[in-house]
Amino acid sequence: MLNEPASAQFATEHFFRHESARLVATLVGQFGAQRLQWVEDVVQEALVRALQTWPYRGVPDNPAAWLTQTARHLALDQLRREQRWNEREEGISAEQARWMAVPVEAAAGDDAHLRDDTLRLMFVCCHPQLSAEAQIALALRTLCGLSPAEIAAAFVTSEAAISKRLVRARQRIRELALPFELPEAYELPQRLDAVLASLYLLFNEGYKASSGEHLVRSDLCHEAIRLTELLATHPATGLPQCHALLALMLLSASRLPARTDEAGGILRLHEQDRSLWDQSLIHRGIHHLQHSARGETLTEYHLEAGIAACHSTAANHAATDWPRILALYDQLMQLTSSPVVALNRAIAVGRVHGAQHGLEALAAVQGLEGYLSLHAARGTFAAELGQPQAATVHYRSALALATLPSERRFFERQIAACEAAAPALATN
């Protein structure tokens, strides 16, 4: 039985990223990492057929099984066209015959097997023989279904550069004949770093999109949470840093429903309706943050999760423990030279010691003149100091860098408010 065609677009969008990752992991488990590009092409074709079919025939009762069956037939057809099913490769035909014999409903719903395949694929994508940039790009493309354009936006580079990076990464995987397996225990921590970096970048792209119409892309956030949870709950990979990153994601995601108004306008932290914050995600985040404390190494994820916890557990904006947040940023600055961390620390300085001190701390931040948030913070502190003309200058700089419609509307409102305040101050 098929559902009404009107639901096809929603179902396709909902399943696209999750099913893409599931099918790629499943097929790579059957055919090997050396055929990654071929597998991705098969999966892409299966998803295209869903897009072509479901709007007219309706969404199947079991879309995952439909996609699995379609991918199976496409894979089989392509293997036959490549003349791979012959005497020279009898082994592959026997293995694929067993795979084709598994009922599609069972293959689509085998959570334990899928979890292991997905984890193995994570570590193939993030192998140390690949460059760090290639690892992250490949993981975002293969595991999470991001397009080259979306990855390019996250890396602040061109789509062509990302496409070339992906091609080289896949070629390198073929050359190395990488095994489809989890790393040995002794190499796991180092290998895990690249996987976590990919998931961190994915979550950030969802939390604050770098392109498109909307500020928030909750599908990317929840996909990052899903994959990080796979790592955190697996006996082999559930290390403290995984729990710390998962805590950071859950605590940050708890605020997603309140980050924009009904019209999609940006709401700053002090403007948000905290009754909309997801308490279940906050509780889960605190649980994983506590679990992460069992390790002996303090990571950036631990400290960022601690900062997120300070925000998420405050009863209201005035109750936010800014001194604690500033102390955590001070610790974070000892672990990283990131200018973005320095920017966020400067904002915390302003909240603890006042707007003037915040501006002075911002003046010391280097290398972010092309970063929207720096100018926004300058504008906020200037406005708080009763300097609307200076604030307007900073907000105009931020507006020039804004890429999202919601950002442009936000800064236009701030500029209008400052311009309205300037004459009033002049007459006093």
Short mmCIF file of C-alpha atoms in Angstrom, two decimals:
data_model
loop_
_atom_site.label_atom_id
_atom_site.label_comp_id
_atom_site.label_asym_id
_atom_site.label_seq_id
_atom_site.Cartn_x
_atom_site.Cartn_y
_atom_site.Cartn_z
CA MET A 1 0.00 0.00 0.00
CA LEU A 2 1.25 3.48 -0.88
CA ASN A 3 0.62 6.71 0.97
CA GLU A 4 -0.62 9.90 -0.67
CA PRO A 5 1.85 11.50 -3.11
CA ALA A 6 1.66 14.77 -1.15
CA SER A 7 3.82 13.23 1.55
CA ALA A 8 6.53 12.19 -0.91
CA GLN A 9 8.64 15.33 -0.65
CA PHE A 10 8.73 15.26 3.15
CA ALA A 11 9.54 11.55 3.30
CA THR A 12 12.28 11.86 0.69
CA GLU A 13 13.93 14.77 2.50
CA HIS A 14 13.62 13.02 5.85
CA PHE A 15 15.16 9.78 4.62
CA PHE A 16 17.74 11.17 2.22
CA ARG A 17 20.71 11.68 4.56
CA HIS A 18 20.06 8.76 6.89
CA GLU A 19 19.32 6.29 4.11
CA SER A 20 22.25 7.49 2.00
CA ALA A 21 24.65 6.77 4.86
CA ARG A 22 22.95 3.45 5.65
CA LEU A 23 23.06 2.20 2.08
CA VAL A 24 26.65 3.30 1.51
CA ALA A 25 27.77 1.56 4.71
CA THR A 26 25.87 -1.60 3.80
CA LEU A 27 27.15 -1.79 0.23
CA VAL A 28 30.75 -0.98 1.17
CA GLY A 29 30.50 -3.78 3.71
CA GLN A 30 29.61 -6.13 0.87
CA PHE A 31 31.84 -4.85 -1.93
CA GLY A 32 34.80 -3.32 -0.08
CA ALA A 33 36.10 0.20 0.48
CA GLN A 34 38.00 0.08 -2.82
CA ARG A 35 34.67 0.39 -4.64
CA LEU A 36 33.53 3.39 -2.62
CA GLN A 37 32.93 5.65 -5.62
CA TRP A 38 30.96 2.90 -7.37
CA VAL A 39 28.88 2.33 -4.23
CA GLU A 40 28.14 6.05 -3.88
CA ASP A 41 27.00 6.15 -7.51
CA VAL A 42 24.67 3.19 -6.94
CA VAL A 43 23.19 4.79 -3.83
CA GLN A 44 22.77 8.13 -5.59
CA GLU A 45 20.91 6.42 -8.43
CA ALA A 46 18.61 4.66 -5.94
CA LEU A 47 17.79 7.98 -4.29
CA VAL A 48 17.20 9.63 -7.66
CA ARG A 49 14.73 6.88 -8.52
CA ALA A 50 12.92 7.55 -5.26
CA LEU A 51 12.69 11.24 -6.17
CA GLN A 52 11.36 10.33 -9.60
CA THR A 53 8.91 7.67 -8.43
CA TRP A 54 7.47 8.63 -5.05
CA PRO A 55 5.86 11.96 -6.04
CA TYR A 56 3.72 10.12 -8.59
CA ARG A 57 3.16 6.67 -7.10
CA GLY A 58 3.22 7.64 -3.44
CA VAL A 59 5.66 6.78 -0.67
CA PRO A 60 6.04 3.05 0.07
CA ASP A 61 4.94 1.83 3.49
CA ASN A 62 8.56 0.82 4.10
CA PRO A 63 10.73 3.39 2.27
CA ALA A 64 13.97 1.97 3.68
CA ALA A 65 13.19 -1.48 2.30
CA TRP A 66 12.24 0.04 -1.06
CA LEU A 67 15.58 1.85 -1.27
CA THR A 68 17.47 -1.27 -0.20
CA GLN A 69 15.75 -3.36 -2.87
CA THR A 70 16.38 -0.71 -5.53
CA ALA A 71 20.06 -0.41 -4.56
CA ARG A 72 20.42 -4.19 -4.69
CA HIS A 73 19.05 -4.42 -8.20
CA LEU A 74 21.13 -1.49 -9.40
CA ALA A 75 24.28 -3.02 -7.92
CA LEU A 76 23.53 -6.38 -9.49
CA ASP A 77 22.81 -4.83 -12.88
CA GLN A 78 26.03 -2.83 -12.85
CA LEU A 79 28.10 -5.84 -11.82
CA ARG A 80 26.67 -7.78 -14.72
CA ARG A 81 27.38 -4.95 -17.12
CA GLU A 82 30.96 -4.88 -15.89
CA GLN A 83 31.11 -8.63 -16.56
CA ARG A 84 32.28 -9.25 -13.02
CA TRP A 85 30.17 -12.36 -12.59
CA ASN A 86 32.41 -14.79 -14.38
CA GLU A 87 34.87 -17.56 -13.62
CA ARG A 88 37.63 -15.15 -12.65
CA GLU A 89 35.64 -13.79 -9.72
CA GLU A 90 33.49 -16.66 -8.51
CA GLY A 91 33.99 -15.58 -4.89
CA ILE A 92 32.23 -12.29 -5.34
CA SER A 93 29.19 -13.92 -6.95
CA ALA A 94 28.78 -16.31 -4.02
CA GLU A 95 29.02 -13.48 -1.49
CA GLN A 96 26.60 -11.27 -3.38
CA ALA A 97 24.18 -14.16 -3.81
CA ARG A 98 24.03 -14.54 -0.02
CA TRP A 99 23.49 -10.79 0.32
CA MET A 100 20.69 -10.78 -2.24
CA ALA A 101 19.03 -13.68 -0.41
CA VAL A 102 18.55 -11.65 2.79
CA PRO A 103 15.00 -10.22 2.91
CA VAL A 104 15.06 -6.49 2.27
CA GLU A 105 13.08 -5.75 5.44
CA ALA A 106 15.72 -7.56 7.50
CA ALA A 107 18.60 -5.86 5.70
CA ALA A 108 17.04 -2.43 6.17
CA GLY A 109 16.31 -3.02 9.85
CA ASP A 110 19.45 -4.82 11.03
CA ASP A 111 20.54 -2.12 13.47
CA ALA A 112 23.46 -3.99 15.04
CA HIS A 113 25.02 -4.88 11.68
CA LEU A 114 24.40 -1.39 10.32
CA ARG A 115 26.03 0.17 13.39
CA ASP A 116 29.19 -1.85 12.87
CA ASP A 117 29.27 -1.16 9.12
CA THR A 118 28.77 2.57 9.71
CA LEU A 119 31.56 2.69 12.29
CA ARG A 120 33.91 0.82 9.96
CA LEU A 121 33.10 3.25 7.17
CA MET A 122 33.81 6.19 9.49
CA PHE A 123 37.33 4.93 10.05
CA VAL A 124 37.91 4.18 6.36
CA CYS A 125 36.97 7.76 5.51
CA CYS A 126 39.20 9.09 8.30
CA HIS A 127 42.28 6.94 7.65
CA PRO A 128 45.64 8.58 8.55
CA GLN A 129 46.97 7.95 5.04
CA LEU A 130 44.51 10.60 3.85
CA SER A 131 45.07 14.27 4.53
CA ALA A 132 43.09 15.74 7.42
CA GLU A 133 41.05 17.89 5.02
CA ALA A 134 40.34 14.90 2.78
CA GLN A 135 39.27 12.80 5.77
CA ILE A 136 36.70 15.33 6.91
CA ALA A 137 35.40 16.05 3.41
CA LEU A 138 35.01 12.35 2.62
CA ALA A 139 33.24 11.65 5.90
CA LEU A 140 30.82 14.50 5.34
CA ARG A 141 30.09 13.32 1.80
CA THR A 142 29.90 9.58 2.42
CA LEU A 143 28.57 9.25 5.96
CA CYS A 144 26.36 12.29 6.10
CA GLY A 145 25.21 12.89 2.55
CA LEU A 146 26.40 16.48 2.25
CA SER A 147 26.81 17.73 -1.29
CA PRO A 148 30.18 19.08 -2.49
CA ALA A 149 28.63 22.56 -2.42
CA GLU A 150 27.62 22.18 1.23
CA ILE A 151 31.05 20.86 2.16
CA ALA A 152 32.69 23.73 0.28
CA ALA A 153 30.65 26.20 2.30
CA ALA A 154 31.73 24.53 5.54
CA PHE A 155 35.39 24.63 4.47
CA VAL A 156 35.06 28.15 3.02
CA THR A 157 36.45 26.99 -0.32
CA SER A 158 35.16 26.26 -3.83
CA GLU A 159 32.96 23.37 -4.85
CA ALA A 160 35.51 22.42 -7.52
CA ALA A 161 38.24 22.16 -4.89
CA ILE A 162 36.09 19.87 -2.75
CA SER A 163 35.21 17.67 -5.73
CA LYS A 164 38.90 17.25 -6.55
CA ARG A 165 39.65 16.50 -2.91
CA LEU A 166 37.00 13.78 -2.85
CA VAL A 167 38.27 12.21 -6.07
CA ARG A 168 41.83 12.08 -4.74
CA ALA A 169 40.66 10.59 -1.44
CA ARG A 170 38.74 7.79 -3.17
CA GLN A 171 41.70 7.07 -5.44
CA ARG A 172 43.96 6.86 -2.40
CA ILE A 173 41.60 4.40 -0.71
CA ARG A 174 41.75 2.18 -3.81
CA GLU A 175 45.54 2.38 -3.97
CA LEU A 176 45.93 1.47 -0.29
CA ALA A 177 43.32 -1.30 -0.45
CA LEU A 178 42.14 -0.21 2.99
CA PRO A 179 40.46 -2.94 5.06
CA PHE A 180 36.85 -2.43 6.08
CA GLU A 181 37.35 -2.85 9.83
CA LEU A 182 37.68 -0.97 13.10
CA PRO A 183 41.21 0.14 14.09
CA GLU A 184 43.21 -1.82 16.61
CA ALA A 185 42.95 -0.60 20.21
CA TYR A 186 46.43 0.96 20.19
CA GLU A 187 45.66 3.23 17.21
CA LEU A 188 42.05 4.00 18.08
CA PRO A 189 42.51 7.34 19.94
CA GLN A 190 44.50 8.93 17.10
CA ARG A 191 42.12 7.62 14.44
CA LEU A 192 39.15 8.79 16.47
CA ASP A 193 40.27 12.42 16.41
CA ALA A 194 39.58 12.80 12.68
CA VAL A 195 36.16 11.15 12.99
CA LEU A 196 35.14 13.46 15.82
CA ALA A 197 36.40 16.51 13.90
CA SER A 198 34.15 15.56 10.97
CA LEU A 199 31.12 15.16 13.19
CA TYR A 200 31.87 18.43 14.99
CA LEU A 201 32.01 20.28 11.68
CA LEU A 202 28.79 18.62 10.53
CA PHE A 203 26.95 19.68 13.68
CA ASN A 204 28.22 23.24 13.39
CA GLU A 205 27.01 23.47 9.80
CA GLY A 206 23.55 22.47 11.01
CA TYR A 207 23.57 24.72 14.06
CA LYS A 208 24.47 27.75 12.00
CA ALA A 209 24.22 27.10 8.27
CA SER A 210 26.82 28.74 6.07
CA SER A 211 24.49 28.98 3.08
CA GLY A 212 20.86 28.59 2.08
CA GLU A 213 17.68 30.22 3.29
CA HIS A 214 17.59 29.10 6.92
CA LEU A 215 19.84 29.78 9.91
CA VAL A 216 19.34 26.30 11.37
CA ARG A 217 19.49 22.95 9.59
CA SER A 218 18.29 20.61 12.31
CA ASP A 219 18.61 17.57 10.02
CA LEU A 220 22.40 18.00 9.98
CA CYS A 221 22.52 18.48 13.75
CA HIS A 222 20.53 15.32 14.39
CA GLU A 223 22.57 13.34 11.85
CA ALA A 224 25.75 14.39 13.67
CA ILE A 225 24.19 13.38 16.98
CA ARG A 226 23.15 10.01 15.56
CA LEU A 227 26.64 9.20 14.32
CA THR A 228 28.36 10.47 17.46
CA GLU A 229 26.00 8.39 19.57
CA LEU A 230 27.02 5.32 17.57
CA LEU A 231 30.61 6.00 18.58
CA ALA A 232 29.85 6.83 22.20
CA THR A 233 27.75 3.73 22.82
CA HIS A 234 29.97 1.19 21.04
CA PRO A 235 32.28 -0.81 23.35
CA ALA A 236 35.30 -0.23 21.10
CA THR A 237 34.88 3.50 20.51
CA GLY A 238 33.02 4.83 23.55
CA LEU A 239 35.96 6.87 24.85
CA PRO A 240 35.54 9.98 27.06
CA GLN A 241 36.07 12.43 24.20
CA CYS A 242 33.15 10.83 22.31
CA HIS A 243 30.86 11.39 25.29
CA ALA A 244 32.14 14.96 25.62
CA LEU A 245 31.37 15.77 21.98
CA LEU A 246 27.97 14.09 22.24
CA ALA A 247 27.24 16.16 25.37
CA LEU A 248 28.17 19.35 23.50
CA MET A 249 25.87 18.46 20.62
CA LEU A 250 22.91 17.49 22.80
CA LEU A 251 23.16 20.57 25.00
CA SER A 252 23.47 22.86 21.99
CA ALA A 253 20.68 21.11 20.08
CA SER A 254 18.35 21.56 23.04
CA ARG A 255 18.15 25.26 22.14
CA LEU A 256 17.37 24.80 18.44
CA PRO A 257 13.57 25.27 18.74
CA ALA A 258 14.07 28.71 20.31
CA ARG A 259 16.83 30.12 18.09
CA THR A 260 14.45 31.66 15.55
CA ASP A 261 11.01 33.23 15.70
CA GLU A 262 7.99 32.14 13.67
CA ALA A 263 9.20 34.17 10.69
CA GLY A 264 12.67 32.64 10.82
CA GLY A 265 14.23 35.69 12.42
CA ILE A 266 17.30 35.28 14.63
CA LEU A 267 16.74 35.34 18.39
CA ARG A 268 19.78 35.97 20.56
CA LEU A 269 20.30 33.94 23.72
CA HIS A 270 18.70 36.53 26.02
CA GLU A 271 15.70 36.83 23.67
CA GLN A 272 14.90 33.12 23.52
CA ASP A 273 11.88 31.50 25.18
CA ARG A 274 13.57 28.97 27.44
CA SER A 275 10.37 27.00 27.86
CA LEU A 276 10.98 25.86 24.27
CA TRP A 277 14.35 24.36 25.13
CA ASP A 278 14.29 20.56 24.95
CA GLN A 279 14.79 19.37 28.51
CA SER A 280 15.22 15.75 27.47
CA LEU A 281 18.23 16.70 25.35
CA ILE A 282 19.64 18.75 28.22
CA HIS A 283 19.34 15.79 30.60
CA ARG A 284 20.97 13.48 28.07
CA GLY A 285 23.72 16.02 27.51
CA ILE A 286 24.47 16.33 31.22
CA HIS A 287 24.56 12.53 31.49
CA HIS A 288 27.17 12.24 28.73
CA LEU A 289 29.15 15.17 30.14
CA GLN A 290 29.35 13.36 33.47
CA HIS A 291 30.34 10.17 31.67
CA SER A 292 33.11 12.01 29.82
CA ALA A 293 34.72 12.97 33.14
CA ARG A 294 35.83 9.37 33.66
CA GLY A 295 38.86 9.90 31.46
CA GLU A 296 42.19 11.42 32.38
CA THR A 297 42.55 13.77 29.40
CA LEU A 298 40.78 17.11 29.13
CA THR A 299 39.86 17.89 25.52
CA GLU A 300 38.39 20.89 23.76
CA TYR A 301 35.11 18.99 23.57
CA HIS A 302 34.99 18.67 27.38
CA LEU A 303 35.43 22.41 27.85
CA GLU A 304 32.99 23.42 25.12
CA ALA A 305 30.42 21.02 26.55
CA GLY A 306 30.95 22.59 29.97
CA ILE A 307 30.27 26.02 28.48
CA ALA A 308 27.13 24.71 26.77
CA ALA A 309 25.99 23.23 30.09
CA CYS A 310 26.33 26.63 31.79
CA HIS A 311 23.99 28.13 29.22
CA SER A 312 21.52 25.24 29.08
CA THR A 313 21.07 24.88 32.83
CA ALA A 314 20.65 28.59 33.65
CA ALA A 315 17.08 29.37 34.72
CA ASN A 316 17.22 32.63 32.78
CA HIS A 317 19.79 34.78 31.01
CA ALA A 318 20.57 36.83 34.12
CA ALA A 319 21.34 33.61 36.02
CA THR A 320 24.01 32.53 33.53
CA ASP A 321 27.28 31.73 35.31
CA TRP A 322 29.49 33.98 33.17
CA PRO A 323 32.50 33.80 35.52
CA ARG A 324 32.45 30.02 35.14
CA ILE A 325 32.13 30.35 31.36
CA LEU A 326 35.08 32.75 31.25
CA ALA A 327 37.17 30.34 33.33
CA LEU A 328 36.35 27.53 30.90
CA TYR A 329 37.35 29.72 27.95
CA ASP A 330 40.62 30.50 29.72
CA GLN A 331 41.27 26.76 29.94
CA LEU A 332 40.25 26.32 26.32
CA MET A 333 42.73 28.98 25.23
CA GLN A 334 45.49 26.84 26.74
CA LEU A 335 44.52 23.96 24.41
CA THR A 336 43.98 25.83 21.17
CA SER A 337 45.15 28.95 19.36
CA SER A 338 41.83 29.29 17.53
CA PRO A 339 40.91 32.95 16.98
CA VAL A 340 37.23 31.95 17.17
CA VAL A 341 37.79 30.72 20.72
CA ALA A 342 39.54 34.02 21.47
CA LEU A 343 36.50 35.86 20.10
CA ASN A 344 34.09 33.90 22.27
CA ARG A 345 36.31 34.44 25.29
CA ALA A 346 36.25 38.18 24.63
CA ILE A 347 32.46 38.11 24.66
CA ALA A 348 32.57 36.32 28.01
CA VAL A 349 34.97 39.01 29.28
CA GLY A 350 32.38 41.62 28.36
CA ARG A 351 29.67 39.76 30.23
CA VAL A 352 31.80 39.43 33.37
CA HIS A 353 33.65 42.77 33.42
CA GLY A 354 31.47 45.02 31.28
CA ALA A 355 31.12 46.07 27.64
CA GLN A 356 34.21 48.30 27.60
CA HIS A 357 36.42 45.43 28.72
CA GLY A 358 34.70 43.28 26.13
CA LEU A 359 35.61 45.72 23.36
CA GLU A 360 39.19 45.83 24.55
CA ALA A 361 39.37 42.03 24.52
CA LEU A 362 37.89 41.98 21.01
CA ALA A 363 40.56 44.43 19.84
CA ALA A 364 43.19 41.85 20.73
CA VAL A 365 41.62 39.14 18.55
CA GLN A 366 43.67 38.60 15.40
CA GLY A 367 42.77 37.24 11.97
CA LEU A 368 38.97 37.55 12.05
CA GLU A 369 38.29 40.82 10.23
CA GLY A 370 36.38 38.82 7.64
CA TYR A 371 34.37 37.00 10.30
CA LEU A 372 30.82 38.24 10.80
CA SER A 373 30.60 37.43 14.53
CA LEU A 374 33.51 39.72 15.39
CA HIS A 375 31.76 42.78 13.97
CA ALA A 376 28.44 41.70 15.53
CA ALA A 377 30.06 41.49 18.97
CA ARG A 378 31.68 44.90 18.52
CA GLY A 379 28.30 46.33 17.56
CA THR A 380 26.58 44.78 20.57
CA PHE A 381 29.11 46.12 23.06
CA ALA A 382 29.14 49.58 21.44
CA ALA A 383 25.34 49.72 21.65
CA GLU A 384 25.45 48.70 25.31
CA LEU A 385 27.89 51.55 25.96
CA GLY A 386 25.46 54.05 24.45
CA GLN A 387 27.48 54.52 21.25
CA PRO A 388 24.86 53.97 18.51
CA GLN A 389 26.94 55.56 15.75
CA ALA A 390 29.90 53.26 16.43
CA ALA A 391 27.53 50.32 16.75
CA THR A 392 26.03 51.16 13.36
CA VAL A 393 29.47 51.04 11.74
CA HIS A 394 30.14 47.60 13.19
CA TYR A 395 26.70 46.28 12.28
CA ARG A 396 27.15 47.52 8.71
CA SER A 397 30.43 45.59 8.53
CA ALA A 398 28.61 42.49 9.76
CA LEU A 399 25.80 43.04 7.25
CA ALA A 400 28.32 43.15 4.41
CA LEU A 401 29.56 39.70 5.44
CA ALA A 402 26.13 38.13 6.03
CA THR A 403 25.30 35.21 3.73
CA LEU A 404 21.89 34.18 5.08
CA PRO A 405 18.67 36.17 4.60
CA SER A 406 17.92 35.87 8.33
CA GLU A 407 21.32 37.37 9.15
CA ARG A 408 20.79 40.28 6.79
CA ARG A 409 17.37 41.00 8.27
CA PHE A 410 18.81 40.82 11.80
CA PHE A 411 21.57 43.33 11.14
CA GLU A 412 19.25 45.63 9.23
CA ARG A 413 17.05 45.74 12.34
CA GLN A 414 20.04 46.48 14.57
CA ILE A 415 21.19 49.27 12.25
CA ALA A 416 17.70 50.78 12.21
CA ALA A 417 17.54 50.70 16.02
CA CYS A 418 20.94 52.36 16.32
CA GLU A 419 20.07 55.06 13.80
CA ALA A 420 16.86 55.76 15.69
CA ALA A 421 18.77 56.00 18.97
CA ALA A 422 21.45 58.38 17.65
CA PRO A 423 19.18 61.47 17.20
CA ALA A 424 17.60 60.86 20.60
CA LEU A 425 21.01 60.93 22.25
CA ALA A 426 21.95 64.09 20.35
CA THR A 427 18.93 65.99 21.73
CA ASN A 428 19.57 65.03 25.35
#
